[in-house]
CSV table of N, CA, C and O in Angstrom, one decimal:
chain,number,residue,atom,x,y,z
A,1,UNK,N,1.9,3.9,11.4
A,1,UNK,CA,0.7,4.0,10.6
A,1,UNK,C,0.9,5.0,9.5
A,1,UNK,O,1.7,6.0,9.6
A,2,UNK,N,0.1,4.8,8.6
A,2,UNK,CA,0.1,5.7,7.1
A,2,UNK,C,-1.5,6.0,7.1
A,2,UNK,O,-2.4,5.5,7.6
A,3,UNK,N,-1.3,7.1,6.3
A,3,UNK,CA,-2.1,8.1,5.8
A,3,UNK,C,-2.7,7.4,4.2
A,3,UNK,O,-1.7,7.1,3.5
A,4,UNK,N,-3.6,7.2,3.7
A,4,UNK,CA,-3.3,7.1,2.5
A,4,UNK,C,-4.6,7.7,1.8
A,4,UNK,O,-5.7,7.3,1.9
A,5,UNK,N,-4.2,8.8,1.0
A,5,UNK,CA,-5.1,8.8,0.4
A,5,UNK,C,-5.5,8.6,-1.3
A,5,UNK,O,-4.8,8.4,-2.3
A,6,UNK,N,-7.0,8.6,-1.4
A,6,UNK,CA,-7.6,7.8,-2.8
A,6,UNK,C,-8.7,8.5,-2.9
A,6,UNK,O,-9.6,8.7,-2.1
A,7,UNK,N,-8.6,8.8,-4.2
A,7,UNK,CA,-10.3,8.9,-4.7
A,7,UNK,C,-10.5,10.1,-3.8
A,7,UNK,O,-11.7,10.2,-3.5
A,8,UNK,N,-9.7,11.0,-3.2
A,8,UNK,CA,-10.6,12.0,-2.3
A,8,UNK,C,-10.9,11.8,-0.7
A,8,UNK,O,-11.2,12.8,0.0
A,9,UNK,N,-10.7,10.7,-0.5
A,9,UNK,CA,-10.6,10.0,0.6
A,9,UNK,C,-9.5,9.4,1.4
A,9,UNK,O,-8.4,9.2,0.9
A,10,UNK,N,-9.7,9.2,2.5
A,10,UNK,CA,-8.4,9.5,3.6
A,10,UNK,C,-8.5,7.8,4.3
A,10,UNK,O,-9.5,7.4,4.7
A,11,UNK,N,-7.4,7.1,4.4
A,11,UNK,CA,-7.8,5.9,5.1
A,11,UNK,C,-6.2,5.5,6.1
A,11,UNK,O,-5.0,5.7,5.9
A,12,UNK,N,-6.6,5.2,6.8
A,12,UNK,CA,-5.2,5.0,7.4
A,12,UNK,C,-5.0,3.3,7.3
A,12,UNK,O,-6.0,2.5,7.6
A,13,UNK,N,-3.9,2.8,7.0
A,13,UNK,CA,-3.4,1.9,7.2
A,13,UNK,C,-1.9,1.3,8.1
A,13,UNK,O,-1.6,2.1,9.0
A,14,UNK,N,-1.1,0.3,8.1
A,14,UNK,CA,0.0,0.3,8.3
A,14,UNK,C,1.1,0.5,7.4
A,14,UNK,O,1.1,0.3,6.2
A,15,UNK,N,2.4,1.2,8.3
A,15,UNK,CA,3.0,1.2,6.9
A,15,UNK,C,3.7,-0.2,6.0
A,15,UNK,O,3.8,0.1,4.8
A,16,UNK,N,3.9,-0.9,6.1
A,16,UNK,CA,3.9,-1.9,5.4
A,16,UNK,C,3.5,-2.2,4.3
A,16,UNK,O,4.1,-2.4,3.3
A,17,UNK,N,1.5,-2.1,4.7
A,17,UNK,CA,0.5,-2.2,3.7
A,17,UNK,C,0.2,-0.8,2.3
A,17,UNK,O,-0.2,-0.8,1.2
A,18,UNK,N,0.7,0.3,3.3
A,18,UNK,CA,1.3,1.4,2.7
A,18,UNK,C,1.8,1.2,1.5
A,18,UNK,O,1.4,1.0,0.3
A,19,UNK,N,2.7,1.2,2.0
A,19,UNK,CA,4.6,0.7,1.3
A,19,UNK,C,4.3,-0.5,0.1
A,19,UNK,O,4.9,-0.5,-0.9
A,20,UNK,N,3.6,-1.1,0.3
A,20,UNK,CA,3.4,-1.9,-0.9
A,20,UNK,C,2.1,-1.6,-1.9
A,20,UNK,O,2.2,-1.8,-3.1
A,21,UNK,N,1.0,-1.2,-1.4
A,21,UNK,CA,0.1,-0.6,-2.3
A,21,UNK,C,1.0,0.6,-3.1
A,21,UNK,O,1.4,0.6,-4.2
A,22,UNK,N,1.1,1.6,-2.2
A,22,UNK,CA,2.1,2.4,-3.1
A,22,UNK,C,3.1,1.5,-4.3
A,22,UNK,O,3.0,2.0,-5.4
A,23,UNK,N,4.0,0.5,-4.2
A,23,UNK,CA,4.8,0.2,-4.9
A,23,UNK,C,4.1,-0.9,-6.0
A,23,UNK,O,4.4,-0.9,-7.2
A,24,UNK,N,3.1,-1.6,-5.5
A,24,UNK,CA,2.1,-2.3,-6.6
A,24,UNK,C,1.5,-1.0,-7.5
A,24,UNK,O,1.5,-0.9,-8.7
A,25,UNK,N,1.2,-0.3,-6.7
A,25,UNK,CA,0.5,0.7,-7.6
A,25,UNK,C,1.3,1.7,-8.8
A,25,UNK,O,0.6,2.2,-9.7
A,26,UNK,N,2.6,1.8,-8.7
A,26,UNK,CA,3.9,2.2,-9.3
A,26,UNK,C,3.4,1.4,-10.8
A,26,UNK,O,2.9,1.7,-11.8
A,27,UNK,N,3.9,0.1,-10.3
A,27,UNK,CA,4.0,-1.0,-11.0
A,27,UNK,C,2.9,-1.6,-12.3
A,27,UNK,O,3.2,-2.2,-13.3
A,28,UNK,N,1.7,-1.3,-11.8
A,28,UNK,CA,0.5,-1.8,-12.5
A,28,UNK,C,0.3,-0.2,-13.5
A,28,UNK,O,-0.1,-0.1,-14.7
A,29,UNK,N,0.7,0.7,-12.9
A,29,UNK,CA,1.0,2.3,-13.9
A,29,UNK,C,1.8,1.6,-15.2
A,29,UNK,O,1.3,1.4,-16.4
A,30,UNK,N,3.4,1.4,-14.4
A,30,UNK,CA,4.4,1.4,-15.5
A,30,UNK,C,4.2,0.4,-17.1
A,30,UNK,O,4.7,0.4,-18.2
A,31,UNK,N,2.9,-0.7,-16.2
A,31,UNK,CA,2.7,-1.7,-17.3
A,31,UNK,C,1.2,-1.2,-18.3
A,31,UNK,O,0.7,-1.8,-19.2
A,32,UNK,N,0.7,0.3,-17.5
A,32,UNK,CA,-0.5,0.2,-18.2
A,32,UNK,C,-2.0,-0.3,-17.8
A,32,UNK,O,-3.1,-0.1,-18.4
A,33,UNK,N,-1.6,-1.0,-16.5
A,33,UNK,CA,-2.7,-1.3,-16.7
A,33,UNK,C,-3.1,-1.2,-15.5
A,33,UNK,O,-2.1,-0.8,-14.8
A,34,UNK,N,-4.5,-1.6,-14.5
A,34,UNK,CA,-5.5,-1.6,-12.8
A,34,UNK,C,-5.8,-2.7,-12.8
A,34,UNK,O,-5.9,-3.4,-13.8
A,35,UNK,N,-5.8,-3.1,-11.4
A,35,UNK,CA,-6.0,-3.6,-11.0
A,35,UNK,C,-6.8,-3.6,-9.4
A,35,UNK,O,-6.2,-3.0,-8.5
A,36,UNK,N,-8.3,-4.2,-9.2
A,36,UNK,CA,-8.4,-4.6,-8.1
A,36,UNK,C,-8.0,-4.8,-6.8
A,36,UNK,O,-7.5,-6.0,-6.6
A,37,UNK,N,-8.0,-4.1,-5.7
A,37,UNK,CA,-7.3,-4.9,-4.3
A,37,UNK,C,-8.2,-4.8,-3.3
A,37,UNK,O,-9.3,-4.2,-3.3
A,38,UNK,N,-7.8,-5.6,-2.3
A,38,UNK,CA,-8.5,-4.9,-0.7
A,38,UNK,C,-7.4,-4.9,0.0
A,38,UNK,O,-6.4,-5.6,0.0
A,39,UNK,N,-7.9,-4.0,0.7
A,39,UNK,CA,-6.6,-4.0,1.9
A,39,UNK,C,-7.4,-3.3,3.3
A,39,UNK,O,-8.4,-2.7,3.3
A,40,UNK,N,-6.8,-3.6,4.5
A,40,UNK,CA,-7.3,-3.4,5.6
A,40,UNK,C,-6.8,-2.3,6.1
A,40,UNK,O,-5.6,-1.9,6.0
A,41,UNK,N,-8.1,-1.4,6.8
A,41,UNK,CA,-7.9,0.3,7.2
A,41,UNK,C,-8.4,0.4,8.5
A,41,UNK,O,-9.0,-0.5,9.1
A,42,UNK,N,-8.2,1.0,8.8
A,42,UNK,CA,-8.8,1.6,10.5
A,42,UNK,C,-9.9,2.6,10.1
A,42,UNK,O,-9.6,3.7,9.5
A,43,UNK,N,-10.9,2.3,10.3
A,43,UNK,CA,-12.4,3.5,10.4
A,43,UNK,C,-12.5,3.6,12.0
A,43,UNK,O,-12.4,2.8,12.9
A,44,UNK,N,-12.7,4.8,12.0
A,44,UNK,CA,-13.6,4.7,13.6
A,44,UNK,C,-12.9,4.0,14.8
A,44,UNK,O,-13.4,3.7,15.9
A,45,UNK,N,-11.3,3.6,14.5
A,45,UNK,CA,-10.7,3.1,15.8
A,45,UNK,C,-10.6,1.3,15.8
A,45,UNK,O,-10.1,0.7,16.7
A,46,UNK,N,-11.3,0.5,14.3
A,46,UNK,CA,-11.7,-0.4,14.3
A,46,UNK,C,-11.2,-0.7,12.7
A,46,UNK,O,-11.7,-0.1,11.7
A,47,UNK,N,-10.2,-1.6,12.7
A,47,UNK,CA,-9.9,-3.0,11.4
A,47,UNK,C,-11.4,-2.8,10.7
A,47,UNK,O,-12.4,-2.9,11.4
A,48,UNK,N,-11.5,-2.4,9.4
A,48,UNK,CA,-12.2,-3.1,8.3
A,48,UNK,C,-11.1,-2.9,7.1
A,48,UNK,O,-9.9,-2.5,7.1
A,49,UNK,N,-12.3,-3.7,6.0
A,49,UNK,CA,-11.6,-3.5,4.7
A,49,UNK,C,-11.6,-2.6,3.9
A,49,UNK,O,-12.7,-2.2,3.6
A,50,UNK,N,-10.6,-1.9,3.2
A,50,UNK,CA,-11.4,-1.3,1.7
A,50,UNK,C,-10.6,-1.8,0.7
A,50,UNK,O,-9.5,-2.4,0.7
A,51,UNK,N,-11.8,-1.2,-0.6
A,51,UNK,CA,-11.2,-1.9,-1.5
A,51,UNK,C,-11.1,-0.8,-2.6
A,51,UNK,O,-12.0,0.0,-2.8
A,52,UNK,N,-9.8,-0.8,-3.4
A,52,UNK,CA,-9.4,-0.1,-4.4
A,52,UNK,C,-8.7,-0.5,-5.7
A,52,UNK,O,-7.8,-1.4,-5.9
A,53,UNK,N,-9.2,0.2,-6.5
A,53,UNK,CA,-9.0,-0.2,-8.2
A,53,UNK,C,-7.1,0.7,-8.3
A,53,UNK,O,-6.9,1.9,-8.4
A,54,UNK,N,-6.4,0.0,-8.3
A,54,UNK,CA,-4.9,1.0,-8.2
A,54,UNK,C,-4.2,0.4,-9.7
A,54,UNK,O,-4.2,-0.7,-10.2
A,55,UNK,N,-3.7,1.6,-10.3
A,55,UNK,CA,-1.9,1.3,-11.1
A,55,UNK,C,-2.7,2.4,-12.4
A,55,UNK,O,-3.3,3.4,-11.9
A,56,UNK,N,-2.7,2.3,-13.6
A,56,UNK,CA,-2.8,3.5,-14.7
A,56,UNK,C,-4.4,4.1,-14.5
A,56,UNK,O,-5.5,3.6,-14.6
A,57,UNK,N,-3.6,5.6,-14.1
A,57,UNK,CA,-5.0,6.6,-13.7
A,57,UNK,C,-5.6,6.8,-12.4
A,57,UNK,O,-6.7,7.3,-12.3
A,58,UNK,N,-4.7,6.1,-11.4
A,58,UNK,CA,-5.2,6.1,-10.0
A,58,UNK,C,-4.1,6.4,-8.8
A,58,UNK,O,-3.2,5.7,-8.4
A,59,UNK,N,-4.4,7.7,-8.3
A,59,UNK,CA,-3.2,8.0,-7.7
A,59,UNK,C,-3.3,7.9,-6.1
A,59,UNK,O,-4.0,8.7,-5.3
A,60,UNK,N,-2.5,7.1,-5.8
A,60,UNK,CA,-2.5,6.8,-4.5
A,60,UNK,C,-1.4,7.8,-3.4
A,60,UNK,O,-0.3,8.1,-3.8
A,61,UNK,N,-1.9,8.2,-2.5
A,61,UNK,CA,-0.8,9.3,-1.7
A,61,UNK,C,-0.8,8.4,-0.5
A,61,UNK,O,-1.8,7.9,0.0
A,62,UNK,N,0.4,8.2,0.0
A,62,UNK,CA,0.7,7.8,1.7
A,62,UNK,C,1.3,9.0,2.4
A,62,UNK,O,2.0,9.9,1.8
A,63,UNK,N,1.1,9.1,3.4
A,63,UNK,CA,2.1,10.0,4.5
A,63,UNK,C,2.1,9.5,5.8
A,63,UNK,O,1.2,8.6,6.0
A,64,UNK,N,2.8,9.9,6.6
A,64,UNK,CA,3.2,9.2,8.0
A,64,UNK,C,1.9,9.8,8.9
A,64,UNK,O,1.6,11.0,8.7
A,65,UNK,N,1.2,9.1,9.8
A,65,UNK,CA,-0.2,9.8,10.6
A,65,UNK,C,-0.2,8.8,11.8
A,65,UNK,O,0.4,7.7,11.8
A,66,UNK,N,-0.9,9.3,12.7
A,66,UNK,CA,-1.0,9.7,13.7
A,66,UNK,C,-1.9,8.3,13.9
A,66,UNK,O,-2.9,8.1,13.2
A,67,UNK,N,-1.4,7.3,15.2
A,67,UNK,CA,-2.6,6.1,14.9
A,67,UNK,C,-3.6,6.4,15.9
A,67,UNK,O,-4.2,5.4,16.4
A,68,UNK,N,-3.9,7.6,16.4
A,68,UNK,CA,-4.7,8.2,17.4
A,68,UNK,C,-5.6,9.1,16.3
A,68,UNK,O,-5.7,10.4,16.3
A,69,UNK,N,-6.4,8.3,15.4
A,69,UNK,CA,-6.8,9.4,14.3
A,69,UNK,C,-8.3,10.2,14.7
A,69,UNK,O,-9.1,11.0,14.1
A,70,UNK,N,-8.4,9.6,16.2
A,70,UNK,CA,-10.1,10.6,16.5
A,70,UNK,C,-9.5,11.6,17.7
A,70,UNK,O,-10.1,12.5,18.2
A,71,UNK,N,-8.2,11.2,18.2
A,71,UNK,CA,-8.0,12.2,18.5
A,71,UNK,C,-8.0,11.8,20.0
A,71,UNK,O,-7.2,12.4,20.8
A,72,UNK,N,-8.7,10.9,20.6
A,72,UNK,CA,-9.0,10.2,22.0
A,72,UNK,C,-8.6,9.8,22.7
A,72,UNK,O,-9.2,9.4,23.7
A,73,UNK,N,-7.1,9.8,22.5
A,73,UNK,CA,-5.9,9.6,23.2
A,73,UNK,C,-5.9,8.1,23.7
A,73,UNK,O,-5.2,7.7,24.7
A,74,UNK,N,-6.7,7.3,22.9
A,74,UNK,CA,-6.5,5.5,23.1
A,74,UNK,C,-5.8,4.7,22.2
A,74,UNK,O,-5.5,3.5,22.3
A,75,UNK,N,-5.5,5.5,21.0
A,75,UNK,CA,-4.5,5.0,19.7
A,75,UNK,C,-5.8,4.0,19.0
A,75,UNK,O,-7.0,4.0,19.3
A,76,UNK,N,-5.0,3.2,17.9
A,76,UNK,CA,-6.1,2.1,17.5
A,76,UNK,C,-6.0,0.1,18.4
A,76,UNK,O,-5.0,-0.4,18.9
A,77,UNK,N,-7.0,-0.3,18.2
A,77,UNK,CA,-6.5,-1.5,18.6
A,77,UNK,C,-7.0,-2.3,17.5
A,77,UNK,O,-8.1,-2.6,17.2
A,78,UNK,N,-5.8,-2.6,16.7
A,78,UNK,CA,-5.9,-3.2,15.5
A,78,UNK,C,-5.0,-5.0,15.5
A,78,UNK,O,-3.9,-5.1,16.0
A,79,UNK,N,-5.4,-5.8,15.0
A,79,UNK,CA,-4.5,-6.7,14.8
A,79,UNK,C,-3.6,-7.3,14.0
A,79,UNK,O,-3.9,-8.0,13.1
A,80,UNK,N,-2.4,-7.1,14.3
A,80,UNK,CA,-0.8,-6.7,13.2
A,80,UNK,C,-0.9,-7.6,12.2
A,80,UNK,O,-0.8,-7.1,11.0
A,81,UNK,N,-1.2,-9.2,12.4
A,81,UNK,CA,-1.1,-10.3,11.5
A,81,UNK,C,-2.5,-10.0,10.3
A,81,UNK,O,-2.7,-10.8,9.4
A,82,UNK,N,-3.3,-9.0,10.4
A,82,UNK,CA,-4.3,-9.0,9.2
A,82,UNK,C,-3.3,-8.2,8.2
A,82,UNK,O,-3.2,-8.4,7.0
A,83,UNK,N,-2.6,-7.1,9.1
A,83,UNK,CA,-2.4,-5.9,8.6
A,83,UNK,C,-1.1,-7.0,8.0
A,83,UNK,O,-1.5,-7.2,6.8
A,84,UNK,N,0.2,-7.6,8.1
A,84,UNK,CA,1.3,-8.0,7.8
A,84,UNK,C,0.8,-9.1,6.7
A,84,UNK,O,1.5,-9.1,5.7
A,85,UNK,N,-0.3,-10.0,6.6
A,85,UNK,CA,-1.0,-10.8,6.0
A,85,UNK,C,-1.3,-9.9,4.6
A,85,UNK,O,-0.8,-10.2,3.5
A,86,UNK,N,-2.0,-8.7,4.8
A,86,UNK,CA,-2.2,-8.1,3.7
A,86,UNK,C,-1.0,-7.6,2.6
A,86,UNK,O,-1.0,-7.5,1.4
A,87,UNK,N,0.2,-7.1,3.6
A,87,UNK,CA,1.1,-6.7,2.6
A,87,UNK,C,2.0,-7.7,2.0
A,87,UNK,O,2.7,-7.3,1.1
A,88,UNK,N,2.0,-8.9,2.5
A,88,UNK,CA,2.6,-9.7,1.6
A,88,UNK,C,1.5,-10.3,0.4
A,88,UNK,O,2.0,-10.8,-0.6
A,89,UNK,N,0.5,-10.3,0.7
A,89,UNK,CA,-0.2,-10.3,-0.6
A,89,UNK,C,0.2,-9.9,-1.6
A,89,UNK,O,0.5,-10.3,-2.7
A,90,UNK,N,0.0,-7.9,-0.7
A,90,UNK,CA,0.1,-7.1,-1.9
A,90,UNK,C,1.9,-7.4,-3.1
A,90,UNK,O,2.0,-7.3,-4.3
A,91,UNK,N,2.9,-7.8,-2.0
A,91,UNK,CA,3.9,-8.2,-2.1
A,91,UNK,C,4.2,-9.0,-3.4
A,91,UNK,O,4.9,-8.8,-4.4
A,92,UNK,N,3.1,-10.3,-2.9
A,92,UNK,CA,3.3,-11.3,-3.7
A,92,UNK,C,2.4,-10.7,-5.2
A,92,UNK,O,2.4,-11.6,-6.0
A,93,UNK,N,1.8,-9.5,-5.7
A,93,UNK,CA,1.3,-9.8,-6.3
A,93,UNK,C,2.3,-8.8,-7.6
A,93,UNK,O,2.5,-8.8,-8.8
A,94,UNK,N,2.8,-8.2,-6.7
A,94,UNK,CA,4.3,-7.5,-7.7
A,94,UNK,C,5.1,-8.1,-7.7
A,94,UNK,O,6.0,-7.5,-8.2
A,95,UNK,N,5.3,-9.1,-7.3
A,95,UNK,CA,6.3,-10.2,-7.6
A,95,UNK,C,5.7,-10.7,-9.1
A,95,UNK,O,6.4,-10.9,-10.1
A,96,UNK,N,4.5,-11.0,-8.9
A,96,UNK,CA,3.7,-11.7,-9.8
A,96,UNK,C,3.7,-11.0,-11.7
A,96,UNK,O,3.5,-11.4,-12.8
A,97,UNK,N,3.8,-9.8,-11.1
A,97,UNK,CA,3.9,-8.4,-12.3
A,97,UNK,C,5.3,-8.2,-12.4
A,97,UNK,O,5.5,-8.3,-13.6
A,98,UNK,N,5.9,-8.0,-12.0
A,98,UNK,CA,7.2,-7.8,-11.8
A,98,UNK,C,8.2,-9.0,-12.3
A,98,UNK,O,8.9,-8.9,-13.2
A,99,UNK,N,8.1,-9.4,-11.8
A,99,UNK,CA,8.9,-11.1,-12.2
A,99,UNK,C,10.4,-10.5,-11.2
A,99,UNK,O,11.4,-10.4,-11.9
A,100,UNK,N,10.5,-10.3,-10.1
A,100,UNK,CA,11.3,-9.5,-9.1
A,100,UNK,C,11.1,-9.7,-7.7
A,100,UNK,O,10.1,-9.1,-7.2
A,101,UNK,N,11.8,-10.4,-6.9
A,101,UNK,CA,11.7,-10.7,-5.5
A,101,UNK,C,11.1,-9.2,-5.0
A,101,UNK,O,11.3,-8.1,-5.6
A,102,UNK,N,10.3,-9.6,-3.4
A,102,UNK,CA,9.9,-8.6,-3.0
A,102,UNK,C,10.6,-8.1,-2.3
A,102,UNK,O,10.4,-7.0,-1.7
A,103,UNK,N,11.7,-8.9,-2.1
A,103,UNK,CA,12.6,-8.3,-1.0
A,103,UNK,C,12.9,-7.5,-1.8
A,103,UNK,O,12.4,-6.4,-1.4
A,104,UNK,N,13.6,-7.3,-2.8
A,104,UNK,CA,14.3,-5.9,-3.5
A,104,UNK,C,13.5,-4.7,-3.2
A,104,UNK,O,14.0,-3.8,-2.6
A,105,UNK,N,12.2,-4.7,-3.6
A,105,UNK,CA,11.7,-3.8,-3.1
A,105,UNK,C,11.0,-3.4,-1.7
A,105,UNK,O,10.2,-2.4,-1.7
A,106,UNK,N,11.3,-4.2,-0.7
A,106,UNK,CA,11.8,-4.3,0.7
A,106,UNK,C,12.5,-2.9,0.9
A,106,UNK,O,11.9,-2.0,1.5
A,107,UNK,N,13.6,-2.8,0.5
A,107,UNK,CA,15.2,-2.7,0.7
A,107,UNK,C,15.2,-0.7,0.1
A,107,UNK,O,16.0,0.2,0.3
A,108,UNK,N,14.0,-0.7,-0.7
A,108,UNK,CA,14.0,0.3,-1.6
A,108,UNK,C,14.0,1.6,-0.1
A,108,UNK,O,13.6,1.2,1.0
A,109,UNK,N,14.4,2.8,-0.4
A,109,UNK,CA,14.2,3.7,0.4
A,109,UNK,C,13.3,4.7,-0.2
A,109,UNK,O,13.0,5.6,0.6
A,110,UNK,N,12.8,4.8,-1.5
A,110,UNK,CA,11.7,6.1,-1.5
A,110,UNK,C,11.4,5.2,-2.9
A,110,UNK,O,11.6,4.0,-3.1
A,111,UNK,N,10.6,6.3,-3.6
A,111,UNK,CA,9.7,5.3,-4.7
A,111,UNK,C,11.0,6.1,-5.9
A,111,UNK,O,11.2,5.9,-7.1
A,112,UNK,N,11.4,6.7,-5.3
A,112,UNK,CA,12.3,7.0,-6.8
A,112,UNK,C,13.5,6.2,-7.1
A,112,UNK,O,14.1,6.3,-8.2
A,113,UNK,N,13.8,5.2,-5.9
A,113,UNK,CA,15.2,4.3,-6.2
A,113,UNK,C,14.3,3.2,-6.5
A,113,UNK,O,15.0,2.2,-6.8
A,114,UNK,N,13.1,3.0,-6.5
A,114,UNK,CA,12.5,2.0,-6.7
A,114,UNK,C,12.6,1.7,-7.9
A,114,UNK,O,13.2,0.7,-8.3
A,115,UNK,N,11.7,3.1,-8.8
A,115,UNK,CA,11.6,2.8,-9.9
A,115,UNK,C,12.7,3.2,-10.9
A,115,UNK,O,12.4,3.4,-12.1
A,116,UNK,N,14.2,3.5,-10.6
A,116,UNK,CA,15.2,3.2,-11.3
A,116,UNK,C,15.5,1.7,-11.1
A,116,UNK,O,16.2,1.3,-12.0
A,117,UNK,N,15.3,0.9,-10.4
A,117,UNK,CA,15.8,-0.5,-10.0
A,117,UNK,C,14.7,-1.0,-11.0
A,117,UNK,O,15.2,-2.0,-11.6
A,118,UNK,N,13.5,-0.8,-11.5
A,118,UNK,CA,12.2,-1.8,-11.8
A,118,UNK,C,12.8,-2.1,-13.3
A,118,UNK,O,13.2,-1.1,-14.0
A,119,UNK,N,12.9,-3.1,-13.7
A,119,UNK,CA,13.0,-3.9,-14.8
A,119,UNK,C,11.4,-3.4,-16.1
A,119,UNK,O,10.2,-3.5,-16.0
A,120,UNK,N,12.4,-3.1,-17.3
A,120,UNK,CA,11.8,-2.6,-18.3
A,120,UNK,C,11.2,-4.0,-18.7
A,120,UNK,O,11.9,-5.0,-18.6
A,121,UNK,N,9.6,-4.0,-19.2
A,121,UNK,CA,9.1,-5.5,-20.0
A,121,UNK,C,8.7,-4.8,-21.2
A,121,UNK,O,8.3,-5.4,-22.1
């Protein structure tokens, strides 16, 4: 699980969903312009959604966290296929901006080999 934070606010997600909001969010920067998302978080031990405006002027932070986030020693019980559902969304939608398989940026190991690999438009 990831850490992510927005707007001042702390949300945990997977990393996957992480990993790709972060890299969508690179992406909608480098072109200028926001974009709309939802993505699914853990509140309270419990799957909901949120939703965030990400890419020029919105800075997204991930870090690695703890999926035991109240501390209660029961972890979360969340369900993988919402959480894997969402990041290929997010996937498909930098493919969509990008004009770039998502596997390449799969494969990426930090956001800075990323954005030497990202194609100038």
């Amino acid at each position: 699980m990831k850490q992510i934070t927005y707007a001042g606010d702390s949300l945990l997600t997977s990393d996957a969903v992480a990993s790709a909001l972060i890299e969508l969010t690179a992406c909608l920067a480098k072109k200028g312009i926001a974009e709309a998302v939802s993505i699914p978080v853990v509140k309270n031990g419990t799957a909901t959604d949120a939703e965030l405006v990400i890419g020029v002027g919105n800075d997204v932070l991930a870090v690695p966290a703890d999926p035991d986030e109240d501390g209660d020693g029961d972890g979360v019980d969340i369900d993988d296929a919402v959480f894997t559902a969402a990041a290929d969304d997010l996937r498909a939608k930098l493919d969509s901006h990008s004009g770039t398989s998502a596997a390449q940026f799969a494969r990426a190991s930090d956001i800075d080999s990323y954005l030497d690999d990202y194609p100038v438009h």
